[in-house]
C-alpha cells in the first residue's frame, strides 16, 4: 500500500468532517415538502439514507481528487514522468466490493420500503380515477354513477386504492405531499395505494406529457374526516356518466382480468 | 451545364432529390388509387403523400451526391474507377462537401456538422429557459414549447452527442491502431452523409403543418401516434440517424478487429479503442430496437395499424419497453466513448500509466452487458408489470459498480503522477470526474424505486439528465476536442480562451442544473411551459446561469474558428503522449503512414525509461513485413 | 436505408493496390476473418435485433394483451401454402450452397446455375407471399393480429427482397465472368450467400411463430 506516502488518516478525517457538515445541512432541509401520507415519511427516510451515503461517496471522490491536485501537480519546468505504477490489486478489489455492498444495501432497503408502502390494509376504499386531455374526474364507490369533476374528496387515515383509467393518452397521477405517482394508461387499469394522514387541500398534478394542456392539467384534492367525506359523497347528485366511464365499469364487471393484467404479479 | 448534372455532386444531388420526391408522390397516388382511396385526401395524421417522398428524397440526394456510384458500378460488374470522386484527403474547404472516403476528412465533417446542431439545439434550450424564466407563458405557447424541448433533446442526442463521438473516433481511432483508414471507407462516407439528412428532418419539422414533433424525445404512444405531421419527421429522422450509427459501429468493430498494427494485442489497445469497441457492441445490438419502435409508430400513423391502438388489441406500454430497450443502452452509447477520451487525456497529462488498465477495459464490457438488463428503470411508475420493478432496480444499482471502478481508477492514475493542468483538455477531464459523479449518484437515487415514484417526471430527472449528459458527455467531448485539436488542425488553440470557456462552462453547468434537483423534489413537473409561482425565483436563477452557459459556448466557437485559421503551428506531439496518432505529423499525412508502425508495448508506459508503445518504420529495429491483407474482389 | 448500409464486398481498401498513385500502405491483417465476412455477420446481428423488436411486439400483443381468439374469427392462416413456401425458401439455401461449393472448386458453370436457381426460388417465394396477402381477406388494420402478421411477414419479405438484390448483383457479375477459385476471388458470392442463409433461417422462425404457434 502507499499509505506510508499518503496522509490517509488526514484525508479520512477531512471526508468525515465535510460529510458531517454537508449531511447536517442536507438533512435539515425538507426537500420534498409536507409529509401527508403514510408513505411519505418512509420514502423521505430512504432518501435521507441515500443522501448520507451519497455525500460520503461524493466527498471521498472530492478529497481524493483535491489531494492529488495539491500533492502531484507538476512543478514548473519539470518535464519528467510520474511513477510507473500500473495498479494495485488490493485497492481494485476494494473499490469493486465496497460499492457493490453499498448499492445492494440501498437496493434491499428500497425493496423493503416499496413493500410496506404497497401493503394492503383492511377497510380499503376504492376510488376510480378517470383522466382525459386535460381533465380529471373521480368515481366513488356505493353510488351507481356518482362522480366528481376536477375535485377529489377522500377520507383521512383510510387506505385508498385508486383505480386509474385513461381515455385518450397517458396521463400521470401525482400528489407531491403524498409522494405517490402512477401513470394512467389507456386500455388498462393501473392502481396506486395511498393512506392520507392529514386533512387539507392539495393539488393533483399530471406528470406525463399529454399534449399542449399538460401543464394546466391539475385537480383539487380535499382530504377530510371520514364522516364529512361520507356526507359529501352522499351529496353528489347522480350525473350522466360519460360513455368512457360506462365502458370501464362494464369492463370491470364482465371481465376484470384484461384490465387488471398489467398490474398483476 | 448538363455535364454538371451528370457529374456526381450537388447539382446532381438536388436533381436526384427532386426526382425521387416526385417518384414518391407518384407511388403514393398510384397505390392509393389502386386500393381505392382518394389520391390526396390526407387521413388526419397520416399524410403518406408527404412521408413517402421524405423517405425517397434523401436516397435520391445520396445517389446524386455519388455515395453509391462505386458500389453500383461494382455491383453490375462494370470497371470501377479506383478514385471515382470518392477522393482521399481535402485540398480545399470544398472537398468537405463531397463524398470523401478519407477517415480524417470524414471525422472533421462529423465534428463540424454535429457542433452545428449542438448550437441549434442549444439555441432552443435558450428559448426554453427564456420561457421558463417566469411563471406563466410569455414567449412561446404551450404547443411551441413542447416542440422546443422535444427537438432540443432530439438534436442534442441523435445528431450531437452520439455522432460527435463517432466523429472524434473516426479521426483518431484508425491512427491509434495503426490502420491506414477504416475498414469500409465508402460505408463510412455514407454513414456521415446520412447525418445531415437526419438533422435537417428534425429541424425541418418546424415547417410541417401543426408544428414540429412535440411528444418529447421519448415520443410515447399513443400521444405520438395521434400527433400532427411533425411526428413523422421524428420517426424518419431517427431511422436515418440510426442507420448512420449502426453502419459506423460495424465499421469500427471490423476496423478494430481486423486492422490493428502488428504487435497490438487487445491488451495493448488504448482505452479509447476499448471504449469504442464496447460502444459499437451496444449500437449494433440495441439501435435496431428504436428503429423498430419508430417504424411501428409510423405504421400506426400512416397505415393505421394497431401496434399501440388500445381499442383494437394494441398494447400502449409495449412502446415504452421497446423504446427503452434501445434508449437506456443509448445513454451508455453517449458516455462510454467519453470514458475513453478521459482515460487518454488523464494518463497523458498526469504522465502516468492508467491505474488498473485491464480492470478499466473489463469495466467497459461489464457496463455493456449490464445495460441490456435495466431498461425498465424508466418505467417504474408507468404501470408495467409490477414484478419487474425490483429486478430492474437491482441491476440498475449494480451499474454503479463498474462505473465506480472507472472513476476510482482515474483518481488512482493521478496519484504519484506529474499533473499538468495547463491544457484545457485536462481541466475538462478533471471537472468531468466531479460532475459525472454527482449525475451518476443522482441516477442511483433514481434507481431506488420508492424515491423514483416521487421524483419521476419532475425536474429532478431533468437535473440528472443534464449532469450526466452535459456535465458528463459534453465535458468529455470538450476534453477530446481540445486534446486532439492540434492533431486535427495542425495548430494550437488559445489556452487563455480555453480557460475562460472551461470556468464559465463549469459555473454555468452547476448554476443551471443543481437547483433543478430542488424544484423537482419540491413538486415541479418536467415538460411544462407554465408552473406554480412558488418556483419562480429558482427558475429565474436557473435561466440566468443557462444564458451564461450559452454565452460562454460562443467563446469556445470563437476560439476554435480563429485558432484553426491563425493559431500557431502545432508540432507532432505537443502533449508528449505515447499513442500512435502522436507519432505522425499534425495533421497526419494522407494515408496516415508510409508503412504500418509496429506496436511493442502498452499504450501508457509513462515513466519507464526506454519503454515505447509503437515504433515507426525506419527508426529502431527494422520492421517485419506485415502479412498480406485479404482484399475482396 | 439499412439495405444501403450492407457492407458490399470490396467496400474495404479496394484501390489499395493501385500502383499509379501513392496509395495507402497495406493494412495489417490482425485477425483470421476477412473484413467483408465479419462485416456481414455483424450486420446480421443487428438485423436479428430488428426482428427482435417486432417479436417483442408480437409477445406483447398476443401474450400480454391476450385477446380472446387469435387469429380473430372468422379468419385463419393458409398454413399449407406457407409451408410449401417454406420448403421453397429452404431449398434455395441448398442451391446457393451448391453455387458456393462449385466456385470453390472453380466450376463457374455450376456457380452460375446455382445462383440462377436460388434467384428464381427467391422470386417464387416473394410471388407466393404476395399472392397470399391478396387472398388472406384481412388487412394490417384488422386488430393487432393483422398488424403483427403483416409486419413480421412483411419485414421478412423486405429482407428477401434485399437478399434478391444482392443475388442479382452476384449473378450479373458471375455471368460477366468475375469470380474465381481463390477464397478472396469469390467473396462477392460468399457474402450474399451468408445473408441469404440468414434470410432463410429467419423465415423458419417467423413461420414457426406466426403460422404454427
Ligand atoms: C449519459 C447519459 C446517462 C448516464 C451515463 C446515466 C447514468 C445512470 N442513470 Fe440515467 N438517464 C439519462 C441519461 C443517463 N443516465 C437520461 C437522458 C434520462 C431521462 C430519460 C427521459 O427523458 O425520461 C435518465 C433517466 C434515468 C432514470 C429514470 C428516471 C425516471 O424517468 O423516473 C433512472 C432510474 O433508475 C436513471 C438511472 C441511472 C443510473 C443508475 C445511472 C448509472 O449509470 C450511474 C453510475 C455512476 C455513478 C454511480 C457515479 C460514479 C460511481 C461511484 C463514484 C462509485 C460509488 C457510487 C455508489 C456506490 C452509489 N436514469
Ligand atoms: C446532450 C444532451 C443535452 C444537452 C447538451 C442539453 C443542454 C441544455 N439543456 Fe437540455 N435536455 C436534454 C438533453 C440535453 N440538454 C434532454 C434529453 C431533455 C429531455 C427532453 C424531454 O423531456 O423530452 C432536455 C430537456 C431540457 C429542459 C427541460 C424541458 C422540460 O422538461 O420542460 C431544459 C430546461 O431548462 C433544458 C435546458 C438545457 C440547457 C440550458 C442546456 C445548455 O447546456 C445548452 C448550452 C448550449 C448552448 C446555449 C448552445 C451554444 C450557444 C449558442 C447557440 C449561442 C446562443 C446563446 C445565447 C443566446 C445565450 N433541457
Ligand atoms: Cu395529462 Cu399531462
Ligand atoms: Cu436509463
XYZ file of C-alpha atoms in Angstrom, chain A residues 2 5-6 11 30-33 43-44 46-47 50-51 54-55 57-58 60-69 72-75 78-88 91-93 95-97 99-100 103-104 106-111 113-114 117-118 133 166-170 172 174-183 185-188 190 203 205-215 218 261-265, chain B residues 142-143 146 149-150 214-216 218 220-223 310 314-317 320 350-357 359 380-387 389-390 393-394 397-398 400-401 404-409 411-412 414-421 430-431 433-435 437-438 441 444-445 447-458 510 518 520-532 576 604-608:
206
model
C 1.005 3.635 -0.396
C 3.208 8.111 1.444
C -0.325 9.474 1.542
C -7.864 12.601 4.293
C -37.109 19.422 3.914
C -36.644 18.732 0.212
C -39.885 17.012 -0.661
C -42.393 19.254 1.126
C -39.750 7.474 1.301
C -38.099 10.515 2.856
C -34.982 6.235 2.365
C -33.939 9.401 0.567
C -29.277 7.704 0.195
C -28.235 11.315 0.778
C -24.027 9.730 -1.484
C -22.469 12.573 0.476
C -19.025 8.876 -1.587
C -19.004 12.356 -3.100
C -14.325 10.604 -0.868
C -14.017 11.368 -4.571
C -13.581 15.104 -3.931
C -10.925 14.754 -1.231
C -9.030 12.166 -3.226
C -9.075 14.469 -6.249
C -8.190 17.574 -4.270
C -5.227 15.913 -2.573
C -3.943 14.570 -5.889
C -4.082 18.044 -7.411
C 1.116 15.807 -7.502
C 0.715 18.993 -9.543
C 3.838 19.274 -11.665
C 6.459 21.848 -10.598
C 9.570 19.649 -14.557
C 9.385 17.586 -17.761
C 9.800 14.189 -16.100
C 7.144 11.472 -15.904
C 5.206 10.136 -12.949
C 5.987 6.854 -11.260
C 5.171 3.824 -13.470
C 2.523 2.373 -11.150
C 0.206 0.106 -13.142
C -2.286 -0.727 -10.431
C -2.835 -2.329 -7.087
C -7.238 -1.386 -3.973
C -9.034 -2.507 -7.120
C -10.801 -5.311 -5.295
C -13.349 -0.338 -4.817
C -15.211 -3.075 -6.599
C -16.596 -4.696 -3.466
C -19.712 -0.002 -3.869
C -21.313 -3.402 -4.501
C -25.755 -0.460 -3.695
C -27.026 -3.854 -2.593
C -29.686 0.568 -0.895
C -31.476 -1.919 -3.128
C -32.542 -4.136 -0.267
C -33.774 -1.207 1.803
C -35.696 0.247 -1.147
C -37.302 -3.127 -1.713
C -39.865 0.317 1.704
C -41.583 -0.490 -1.572
C -45.881 1.351 1.232
C -47.870 -1.013 -1.001
C -56.988 15.570 -22.153
C -57.078 6.999 -19.136
C -59.388 7.811 -22.013
C -57.057 9.139 -24.724
C -53.319 9.283 -23.988
C -51.122 8.501 -20.999
C -49.941 10.550 -14.618
C -49.159 12.786 -8.671
C -49.772 14.422 -5.312
C -46.322 15.558 -4.135
C -47.280 15.677 -0.459
C -48.313 12.007 -0.725
C -45.109 11.079 -2.654
C -47.270 8.812 -4.802
C -47.236 8.798 -8.580
C -48.718 6.425 -11.136
C -49.365 6.658 -14.852
C -52.594 4.155 -19.233
C -55.273 3.872 -21.936
C -56.606 0.363 -22.293
C -55.593 -0.909 -18.880
C -53.361 0.893 -13.067
C -53.050 19.835 -5.884
C -50.584 17.222 -10.906
C -50.457 15.459 -14.265
C -46.822 14.415 -14.726
C -46.898 12.612 -18.056
C -46.640 14.747 -21.182
C -50.113 14.573 -22.702
C -50.302 17.486 -25.117
C -50.471 21.269 -25.003
C -52.728 21.217 -21.941
C -50.315 19.094 -19.921
C -49.044 21.950 -17.755
C -54.481 19.839 -12.437
C -53.472 -7.685 -16.230
C -50.559 -5.286 -16.304
C -50.628 -4.598 -12.618
C -50.985 -8.312 -11.864
C -47.943 -10.050 -10.466
C -47.589 25.504 -24.908
C -47.512 23.765 -28.314
C -43.405 21.131 -26.378
C -37.795 20.718 -25.768
C -38.556 17.735 -27.983
C -43.923 17.674 -29.650
C -44.243 14.326 -27.870
C -40.858 14.644 -26.172
C -39.304 9.706 -25.997
C -44.563 7.866 -26.194
C -47.537 6.280 -27.905
C -50.428 6.975 -28.131
C -49.577 10.692 -27.913
C -55.661 0.092 -27.243
C -52.791 -2.878 -29.239
C -50.585 -2.501 -26.170
C -49.685 1.037 -25.150
C -46.905 0.107 -22.752
C -42.035 2.017 -23.785
C -0.688 13.159 -15.496
C 2.269 11.489 -17.263
C 1.355 8.188 -15.665
C 0.094 4.759 -16.752
C -3.649 4.189 -16.405
C -4.297 2.676 -12.975
C -5.616 -0.867 -13.414
C -5.751 -0.856 -17.200
C -9.992 -3.711 -14.967
C -41.173 2.367 -12.564
C -44.382 4.415 -12.486
C -45.563 3.515 -15.984
C -47.925 0.779 -14.844
C -45.836 -2.050 -16.302
C -45.588 -5.491 -14.700
C -45.008 -4.577 -11.057
C -42.862 -7.680 -10.506
C -39.525 -3.264 -10.832
C -37.321 -4.862 -8.176
C -33.826 -1.778 -9.641
C -31.075 -4.154 -8.555
C -27.950 -0.004 -8.979
C -25.266 -2.548 -9.833
C -22.740 1.946 -10.286
C -20.016 -0.635 -9.616
C -17.217 3.464 -9.938
C -14.231 1.357 -10.936
C -13.584 3.811 -13.729
C -13.916 6.898 -11.526
C -11.624 5.480 -8.845
C -9.084 4.231 -11.364
C -8.187 9.072 -9.422
C -5.603 6.360 -8.901
C -3.462 10.891 -10.809
C -1.585 9.703 -7.733
C 2.231 9.910 -7.906
C 1.889 11.425 -11.361
C 3.069 14.795 -12.668
C -0.258 16.519 -13.246
C -0.145 19.185 -15.969
C -3.216 21.423 -15.817
C -10.883 16.646 -14.053
C -14.184 18.551 -13.887
C -14.917 13.346 -12.717
C -16.738 15.675 -10.316
C -19.886 16.484 -12.280
C -20.057 11.525 -10.107
C -22.882 13.793 -8.985
C -25.218 9.319 -7.877
C -28.525 5.727 -8.379
C -31.107 7.545 -6.268
C -32.803 3.691 -9.393
C -34.351 3.281 -5.940
C -37.988 2.627 -6.823
C -39.755 4.351 -3.911
C -37.775 7.554 -4.394
C -38.269 7.390 -8.150
C -42.014 7.108 -7.620
C -41.841 10.583 -6.095
C -39.422 12.341 -8.465
C -40.109 10.570 -11.738
C -41.049 13.038 -14.480
C -40.048 16.014 -12.356
C -23.639 23.831 -11.776
C -34.529 21.107 -5.692
C -38.046 18.866 -8.864
C -38.234 17.295 -5.439
C -40.378 20.205 -4.271
C -43.021 19.392 -6.849
C -42.236 20.946 -10.239
C -43.048 18.513 -13.069
C -40.972 18.442 -16.232
C -42.166 19.298 -19.744
C -44.319 22.221 -18.642
C -44.252 25.713 -20.159
C -46.020 27.160 -17.143
C -45.523 26.357 -13.473
C -46.626 27.284 -9.967
C 4.262 14.238 -25.284
C 0.516 4.197 -21.323
C 4.110 3.322 -20.440
C 4.982 6.687 -18.904
C 7.924 6.848 -16.547
C 9.557 3.610 -17.693
